[in-house]
C-alpha cells in the first residue's frame, strides 16, 4: 500500500509542471481582538494587596517595588518571603510571609473604570502568627488627558481587637479605609496627586495592652 501511494504521487508530479498553491480561507474570529485602546483602564497603581497606596510613615511604601498596574479582566498577585532581623533591639528568629490578592478590572464606559477584589496575607515570626484579609474596590474616572479622579474603599474581614504589632499593622495597611484622590498629569511621566482618606485605626485598648505588657519596642 505504501509503494502504490508513492508511485501515484510521482506520476502526478511528472505530468504536471505547474505548482498549485492551496486555497486559503480567512475565518473571522468569533471574538474581536482587543486593541491597546480597548484595554486601557483609568485606575491608579495598586500595591501587591490590591490596595490604593496609602500615606505611610515607612519609606519603603514609596519605593514602588510592589506596584501593580491592572489590566482588563482577572488579575492575580502572589508573594512569599523569608526574613530575619539583626541588631541590639532586634527580635531574634526567622520569619515567613505569604500573600495572595485577586482583582477584577473592567471599563464601565470610555472614561469610567472599576476594579473589585480581595486579599489575604499570613505572617509567621517565631512562635507568633498573624493574618489579615479584606475586600477592595476602586473606581476611576478620566475627565480629559490631564485630570483624573479616584474613589476607593477597603473592608477588613479580621478582628481589630486581636494583638497585632504596630509596624505590621501599618505596613500591611490593615483596617477599614475609604478615600478619594484627584490627579493632574503634566505629561505621561510627571503628575501631581492630592488625596484624602479616613482609616479605622487599631482600637486604643489594644494599643494600650500591647505596651502595658512591656513587649519589645514598637509593640513586638
PDB file of C-alpha atoms in Angstrom:
ATOM      1  CA  UNK A   1       0.000   0.000   0.000  1.00  0.00           C
ATOM      2  CA  UNK A   2       2.834   2.394   0.773  1.00  0.00           C
ATOM      3  CA  UNK A   3       4.567   1.767  -2.565  1.00  0.00           C
ATOM      4  CA  UNK A   4       1.368   2.386  -4.512  1.00  0.00           C
ATOM      5  CA  UNK A   5       0.848   5.736  -2.853  1.00  0.00           C
ATOM      6  CA  UNK A   6       4.412   6.823  -3.566  1.00  0.00           C
ATOM      7  CA  UNK A   7       4.148   5.790  -7.198  1.00  0.00           C
ATOM      8  CA  UNK A   8       0.917   7.674  -7.682  1.00  0.00           C
ATOM      9  CA  UNK A   9       2.456  10.797  -6.228  1.00  0.00           C
ATOM     10  CA  UNK A  10       5.487  10.558  -8.505  1.00  0.00           C
ATOM     11  CA  UNK A  11       3.320  10.124 -11.586  1.00  0.00           C
ATOM     12  CA  UNK A  12       1.270  13.158 -10.725  1.00  0.00           C
ATOM     13  CA  UNK A  13       4.424  15.229 -10.354  1.00  0.00           C
ATOM     14  CA  UNK A  14       5.733  14.131 -13.778  1.00  0.00           C
ATOM     15  CA  UNK A  15       2.502  15.018 -15.600  1.00  0.00           C
ATOM     16  CA  UNK A  16       2.159  18.485 -14.127  1.00  0.00           C
ATOM     17  CA  UNK A  17       4.760  21.220 -14.414  1.00  0.00           C
ATOM     18  CA  UNK A  18       2.634  23.813 -12.610  1.00  0.00           C
ATOM     19  CA  UNK A  19       2.541  24.227  -8.868  1.00  0.00           C
ATOM     20  CA  UNK A  20      -0.865  24.863  -7.384  1.00  0.00           C
ATOM     21  CA  UNK A  21      -0.968  26.685  -4.080  1.00  0.00           C
ATOM     22  CA  UNK A  22      -3.611  25.504  -1.620  1.00  0.00           C
ATOM     23  CA  UNK A  23      -6.698  27.610  -1.348  1.00  0.00           C
ATOM     24  CA  UNK A  24      -6.659  29.950   1.674  1.00  0.00           C
ATOM     25  CA  UNK A  25      -9.804  30.849   3.525  1.00  0.00           C
ATOM     26  CA  UNK A  26      -9.930  33.648   6.075  1.00  0.00           C
ATOM     27  CA  UNK A  27     -12.059  32.737   9.059  1.00  0.00           C
ATOM     28  CA  UNK A  28     -13.190  35.722  11.055  1.00  0.00           C
ATOM     29  CA  UNK A  29     -12.628  35.202  14.819  1.00  0.00           C
ATOM     30  CA  UNK A  30     -15.755  34.875  16.894  1.00  0.00           C
ATOM     31  CA  UNK A  31     -14.472  37.364  19.482  1.00  0.00           C
ATOM     32  CA  UNK A  32     -12.776  40.552  18.248  1.00  0.00           C
ATOM     33  CA  UNK A  33      -9.220  41.130  19.361  1.00  0.00           C
ATOM     34  CA  UNK A  34      -8.687  43.842  21.962  1.00  0.00           C
ATOM     35  CA  UNK A  35      -6.633  46.815  20.927  1.00  0.00           C
ATOM     36  CA  UNK A  36      -4.484  48.848  23.310  1.00  0.00           C
ATOM     37  CA  UNK A  37      -7.183  51.491  23.381  1.00  0.00           C
ATOM     38  CA  UNK A  38      -9.888  48.953  24.242  1.00  0.00           C
ATOM     39  CA  UNK A  39      -7.821  47.510  27.099  1.00  0.00           C
ATOM     40  CA  UNK A  40      -6.960  50.858  28.679  1.00  0.00           C
ATOM     41  CA  UNK A  41      -8.213  51.389  32.220  1.00  0.00           C
ATOM     42  CA  UNK A  42      -8.393  54.609  34.196  1.00  0.00           C
ATOM     43  CA  UNK A  43      -7.229  53.231  37.537  1.00  0.00           C
ATOM     44  CA  UNK A  44      -4.379  54.145  39.912  1.00  0.00           C
ATOM     45  CA  UNK A  45      -1.395  51.934  40.637  1.00  0.00           C
ATOM     46  CA  UNK A  46      -2.156  49.478  43.431  1.00  0.00           C
ATOM     47  CA  UNK A  47       0.165  47.593  45.753  1.00  0.00           C
ATOM     48  CA  UNK A  48       0.570  43.826  45.983  1.00  0.00           C
ATOM     49  CA  UNK A  49      -2.579  43.546  48.119  1.00  0.00           C
ATOM     50  CA  UNK A  50      -4.742  45.378  45.580  1.00  0.00           C
ATOM     51  CA  UNK A  51      -4.849  48.441  47.841  1.00  0.00           C
ATOM     52  CA  UNK A  52      -4.529  52.073  46.852  1.00  0.00           C
ATOM     53  CA  UNK A  53      -1.118  53.094  48.157  1.00  0.00           C
ATOM     54  CA  UNK A  54      -1.608  54.992  51.435  1.00  0.00           C
ATOM     55  CA  UNK A  55       0.345  57.798  53.042  1.00  0.00           C
ATOM     56  CA  UNK A  56       2.586  55.904  55.474  1.00  0.00           C
ATOM     57  CA  UNK A  57       5.457  56.555  57.813  1.00  0.00           C
ATOM     58  CA  UNK A  58       7.718  53.908  56.313  1.00  0.00           C
ATOM     59  CA  UNK A  59       9.947  54.971  53.379  1.00  0.00           C
ATOM     60  CA  UNK A  60       9.679  51.587  51.636  1.00  0.00           C
ATOM     61  CA  UNK A  61       5.995  52.285  50.933  1.00  0.00           C
ATOM     62  CA  UNK A  62       7.116  54.791  48.295  1.00  0.00           C
ATOM     63  CA  UNK A  63       9.751  52.614  46.641  1.00  0.00           C
ATOM     64  CA  UNK A  64       7.244  51.239  44.160  1.00  0.00           C
ATOM     65  CA  UNK A  65       8.687  47.727  44.163  1.00  0.00           C
ATOM     66  CA  UNK A  66       5.235  46.202  44.629  1.00  0.00           C
ATOM     67  CA  UNK A  67       3.326  48.464  42.239  1.00  0.00           C
ATOM     68  CA  UNK A  68       0.513  46.643  40.458  1.00  0.00           C
ATOM     69  CA  UNK A  69      -0.856  48.055  37.187  1.00  0.00           C
ATOM     70  CA  UNK A  70      -4.091  46.203  36.462  1.00  0.00           C
ATOM     71  CA  UNK A  71      -5.154  45.030  33.025  1.00  0.00           C
ATOM     72  CA  UNK A  72      -8.670  44.271  31.844  1.00  0.00           C
ATOM     73  CA  UNK A  73     -10.101  41.094  33.361  1.00  0.00           C
ATOM     74  CA  UNK A  74      -8.818  38.988  36.253  1.00  0.00           C
ATOM     75  CA  UNK A  75      -5.519  39.973  37.893  1.00  0.00           C
ATOM     76  CA  UNK A  76      -3.716  37.725  40.386  1.00  0.00           C
ATOM     77  CA  UNK A  77      -0.796  38.627  42.662  1.00  0.00           C
ATOM     78  CA  UNK A  78       1.044  36.105  44.859  1.00  0.00           C
ATOM     79  CA  UNK A  79       4.112  36.512  47.018  1.00  0.00           C
ATOM     80  CA  UNK A  80       6.249  34.693  49.576  1.00  0.00           C
ATOM     81  CA  UNK A  81       9.249  35.775  51.619  1.00  0.00           C
ATOM     82  CA  UNK A  82      11.616  34.719  54.365  1.00  0.00           C
ATOM     83  CA  UNK A  83      13.421  37.203  56.605  1.00  0.00           C
ATOM     84  CA  UNK A  84      15.389  37.768  59.792  1.00  0.00           C
ATOM     85  CA  UNK A  85      16.463  40.802  61.820  1.00  0.00           C
ATOM     86  CA  UNK A  86      19.762  41.833  63.353  1.00  0.00           C
ATOM     87  CA  UNK A  87      20.792  44.467  65.854  1.00  0.00           C
ATOM     88  CA  UNK A  88      20.750  45.338  69.546  1.00  0.00           C
ATOM     89  CA  UNK A  89      16.978  45.557  69.932  1.00  0.00           C
ATOM     90  CA  UNK A  90      16.052  43.281  67.062  1.00  0.00           C
ATOM     91  CA  UNK A  91      13.765  40.341  67.556  1.00  0.00           C
ATOM     92  CA  UNK A  92      15.576  37.048  67.065  1.00  0.00           C
ATOM     93  CA  UNK A  93      14.488  34.200  64.866  1.00  0.00           C
ATOM     94  CA  UNK A  94      13.330  33.839  61.290  1.00  0.00           C
ATOM     95  CA  UNK A  95      10.027  34.872  59.788  1.00  0.00           C
ATOM     96  CA  UNK A  96       7.941  33.718  56.852  1.00  0.00           C
ATOM     97  CA  UNK A  97       5.212  35.580  54.986  1.00  0.00           C
ATOM     98  CA  UNK A  98       2.766  34.718  52.194  1.00  0.00           C
ATOM     99  CA  UNK A  99       0.141  36.806  50.452  1.00  0.00           C
ATOM    100  CA  UNK A 100      -2.338  36.493  47.609  1.00  0.00           C
ATOM    101  CA  UNK A 101      -4.675  39.037  46.015  1.00  0.00           C
ATOM    102  CA  UNK A 102      -7.248  38.870  43.218  1.00  0.00           C
ATOM    103  CA  UNK A 103      -8.639  41.929  41.456  1.00  0.00           C
ATOM    104  CA  UNK A 104     -11.093  42.021  38.564  1.00  0.00           C
ATOM    105  CA  UNK A 105     -10.874  45.198  36.471  1.00  0.00           C
ATOM    106  CA  UNK A 106     -13.315  46.370  33.814  1.00  0.00           C
ATOM    107  CA  UNK A 107     -14.198  49.557  31.921  1.00  0.00           C
ATOM    108  CA  UNK A 108     -17.766  50.695  32.603  1.00  0.00           C
ATOM    109  CA  UNK A 109     -17.625  53.450  29.989  1.00  0.00           C
ATOM    110  CA  UNK A 110     -14.910  55.085  27.886  1.00  0.00           C
ATOM    111  CA  UNK A 111     -13.921  57.210  30.901  1.00  0.00           C
ATOM    112  CA  UNK A 112     -15.082  55.185  33.913  1.00  0.00           C
ATOM    113  CA  UNK A 113     -13.331  52.054  35.208  1.00  0.00           C
ATOM    114  CA  UNK A 114     -13.929  49.745  38.170  1.00  0.00           C
ATOM    115  CA  UNK A 115     -11.879  47.115  39.964  1.00  0.00           C
ATOM    116  CA  UNK A 116     -13.046  44.860  42.792  1.00  0.00           C
ATOM    117  CA  UNK A 117     -11.382  42.017  44.651  1.00  0.00           C
ATOM    118  CA  UNK A 118      -9.831  40.828  47.866  1.00  0.00           C
ATOM    119  CA  UNK A 119      -6.592  39.815  49.553  1.00  0.00           C
ATOM    120  CA  UNK A 120      -5.174  37.521  52.232  1.00  0.00           C
ATOM    121  CA  UNK A 121      -1.804  37.734  53.982  1.00  0.00           C
ATOM    122  CA  UNK A 122      -0.145  35.493  56.559  1.00  0.00           C
ATOM    123  CA  UNK A 123       2.832  36.417  58.694  1.00  0.00           C
ATOM    124  CA  UNK A 124       4.720  33.974  60.935  1.00  0.00           C
ATOM    125  CA  UNK A 125       7.571  35.073  63.189  1.00  0.00           C
ATOM    126  CA  UNK A 126       8.922  32.676  65.753  1.00  0.00           C
ATOM    127  CA  UNK A 127       6.059  31.349  67.856  1.00  0.00           C
ATOM    128  CA  UNK A 128       3.611  34.064  66.761  1.00  0.00           C
ATOM    129  CA  UNK A 129       1.363  34.040  63.716  1.00  0.00           C
ATOM    130  CA  UNK A 130      -0.669  36.913  62.278  1.00  0.00           C
ATOM    131  CA  UNK A 131      -3.041  37.129  59.342  1.00  0.00           C
ATOM    132  CA  UNK A 132      -5.204  39.673  57.572  1.00  0.00           C
ATOM    133  CA  UNK A 133      -7.912  39.517  54.912  1.00  0.00           C
ATOM    134  CA  UNK A 134     -10.124  42.089  53.276  1.00  0.00           C
ATOM    135  CA  UNK A 135     -12.066  43.348  50.260  1.00  0.00           C
ATOM    136  CA  UNK A 136     -11.068  46.218  47.941  1.00  0.00           C
ATOM    137  CA  UNK A 137     -12.921  48.364  45.419  1.00  0.00           C
ATOM    138  CA  UNK A 138     -11.541  51.195  43.255  1.00  0.00           C
ATOM    139  CA  UNK A 139     -13.480  53.474  40.895  1.00  0.00           C
ATOM    140  CA  UNK A 140     -11.570  55.687  38.461  1.00  0.00           C
ATOM    141  CA  UNK A 141     -12.751  58.431  36.113  1.00  0.00           C
ATOM    142  CA  UNK A 142     -10.759  60.321  33.473  1.00  0.00           C
ATOM    143  CA  UNK A 143     -12.132  63.792  32.732  1.00  0.00           C
ATOM    144  CA  UNK A 144      -9.590  64.551  29.987  1.00  0.00           C
ATOM    145  CA  UNK A 145      -5.943  63.917  29.143  1.00  0.00           C
ATOM    146  CA  UNK A 146      -4.848  65.852  32.266  1.00  0.00           C
ATOM    147  CA  UNK A 147      -7.441  65.304  35.013  1.00  0.00           C
ATOM    148  CA  UNK A 148      -8.339  62.034  36.747  1.00  0.00           C
ATOM    149  CA  UNK A 149     -10.244  61.204  39.942  1.00  0.00           C
ATOM    150  CA  UNK A 150     -10.488  58.069  42.089  1.00  0.00           C
ATOM    151  CA  UNK A 151     -12.740  56.702  44.822  1.00  0.00           C
ATOM    152  CA  UNK A 152     -11.654  53.662  46.813  1.00  0.00           C
ATOM    153  CA  UNK A 153     -12.727  51.579  49.799  1.00  0.00           C
ATOM    154  CA  UNK A 154     -11.274  48.728  51.825  1.00  0.00           C
ATOM    155  CA  UNK A 155     -13.162  46.470  54.234  1.00  0.00           C
ATOM    156  CA  UNK A 156     -11.155  44.381  56.687  1.00  0.00           C
ATOM    157  CA  UNK A 157     -12.542  40.928  57.485  1.00  0.00           C
ATOM    158  CA  UNK A 158     -10.409  40.249  60.573  1.00  0.00           C
ATOM    159  CA  UNK A 159     -10.900  41.129  64.225  1.00  0.00           C
ATOM    160  CA  UNK A 160      -9.360  44.514  65.010  1.00  0.00           C
ATOM    161  CA  UNK A 161      -9.134  43.735  68.751  1.00  0.00           C
ATOM    162  CA  UNK A 162      -6.637  40.911  68.341  1.00  0.00           C
ATOM    163  CA  UNK A 163      -2.978  41.557  69.165  1.00  0.00           C
ATOM    164  CA  UNK A 164      -1.006  42.893  66.212  1.00  0.00           C
ATOM    165  CA  UNK A 165       2.470  44.507  66.217  1.00  0.00           C
ATOM    166  CA  UNK A 166       2.127  48.180  65.341  1.00  0.00           C
ATOM    167  CA  UNK A 167       4.653  48.148  62.461  1.00  0.00           C
ATOM    168  CA  UNK A 168       2.908  45.160  60.886  1.00  0.00           C
ATOM    169  CA  UNK A 169      -0.461  46.890  61.180  1.00  0.00           C
ATOM    170  CA  UNK A 170       0.924  49.909  59.342  1.00  0.00           C
ATOM    171  CA  UNK A 171       2.994  48.070  56.746  1.00  0.00           C
ATOM    172  CA  UNK A 172       0.076  45.912  55.605  1.00  0.00           C
ATOM    173  CA  UNK A 173      -2.456  48.793  55.694  1.00  0.00           C
ATOM    174  CA  UNK A 174      -4.894  46.955  57.927  1.00  0.00           C
ATOM    175  CA  UNK A 175      -8.285  48.253  58.977  1.00  0.00           C
ATOM    176  CA  UNK A 176     -11.213  49.779  57.093  1.00  0.00           C
ATOM    177  CA  UNK A 177     -10.331  52.577  54.661  1.00  0.00           C
ATOM    178  CA  UNK A 178     -12.268  54.939  52.419  1.00  0.00           C
ATOM    179  CA  UNK A 179     -10.766  57.735  50.377  1.00  0.00           C
ATOM    180  CA  UNK A 180     -10.741  59.914  47.293  1.00  0.00           C
ATOM    181  CA  UNK A 181      -7.985  61.351  45.105  1.00  0.00           C
ATOM    182  CA  UNK A 182      -7.597  63.873  42.295  1.00  0.00           C
ATOM    183  CA  UNK A 183      -4.663  63.627  39.900  1.00  0.00           C
ATOM    184  CA  UNK A 184      -3.286  66.090  37.343  1.00  0.00           C
ATOM    185  CA  UNK A 185      -0.985  64.754  34.618  1.00  0.00           C
ATOM    186  CA  UNK A 186       1.507  67.263  33.239  1.00  0.00           C
ATOM    187  CA  UNK A 187       2.890  64.545  30.968  1.00  0.00           C
ATOM    188  CA  UNK A 188       2.817  60.732  30.791  1.00  0.00           C
ATOM    189  CA  UNK A 189       5.806  60.643  33.166  1.00  0.00           C
ATOM    190  CA  UNK A 190       5.027  63.510  35.576  1.00  0.00           C
ATOM    191  CA  UNK A 191       1.910  64.138  37.661  1.00  0.00           C
ATOM    192  CA  UNK A 192       0.653  65.557  40.961  1.00  0.00           C
ATOM    193  CA  UNK A 193      -1.986  63.888  43.103  1.00  0.00           C
ATOM    194  CA  UNK A 194      -3.930  65.097  46.149  1.00  0.00           C
ATOM    195  CA  UNK A 195      -5.809  62.538  48.238  1.00  0.00           C
ATOM    196  CA  UNK A 196      -7.904  62.384  51.397  1.00  0.00           C
ATOM    197  CA  UNK A 197      -8.546  59.222  53.392  1.00  0.00           C
ATOM    198  CA  UNK A 198     -10.355  58.051  56.501  1.00  0.00           C
ATOM    199  CA  UNK A 199      -8.847  54.971  58.102  1.00  0.00           C
ATOM    200  CA  UNK A 200     -10.038  52.898  61.031  1.00  0.00           C
ATOM    201  CA  UNK A 201      -7.025  52.573  63.294  1.00  0.00           C
ATOM    202  CA  UNK A 202      -6.225  49.890  65.843  1.00  0.00           C
ATOM    203  CA  UNK A 203      -8.508  50.260  68.912  1.00  0.00           C
ATOM    204  CA  UNK A 204      -6.924  52.188  71.754  1.00  0.00           C
ATOM    205  CA  UNK A 205      -7.494  49.367  74.257  1.00  0.00           C
ATOM    206  CA  UNK A 206      -5.467  47.058  72.017  1.00  0.00           C
ATOM    207  CA  UNK A 207      -2.625  49.573  71.724  1.00  0.00           C
ATOM    208  CA  UNK A 208      -2.615  50.109  75.490  1.00  0.00           C
ATOM    209  CA  UNK A 209      -2.495  46.367  76.182  1.00  0.00           C
ATOM    210  CA  UNK A 210       0.475  45.989  73.844  1.00  0.00           C
ATOM    211  CA  UNK A 211       2.602  48.496  75.728  1.00  0.00           C
ATOM    212  CA  UNK A 212       1.328  47.501  79.183  1.00  0.00           C
ATOM    213  CA  UNK A 213       2.779  44.033  78.640  1.00  0.00           C
ATOM    214  CA  UNK A 214       6.227  45.645  78.156  1.00  0.00           C
ATOM    215  CA  UNK A 215       6.969  43.839  74.973  1.00  0.00           C
ATOM    216  CA  UNK A 216       9.883  44.733  72.691  1.00  0.00           C
ATOM    217  CA  UNK A 217       9.946  48.201  71.052  1.00  0.00           C
ATOM    218  CA  UNK A 218       7.126  49.142  68.665  1.00  0.00           C
ATOM    219  CA  UNK A 219       4.741  46.544  70.093  1.00  0.00           C
ATOM    220  CA  UNK A 220       6.823  43.461  69.382  1.00  0.00           C
TER     221      UNK A 220
END
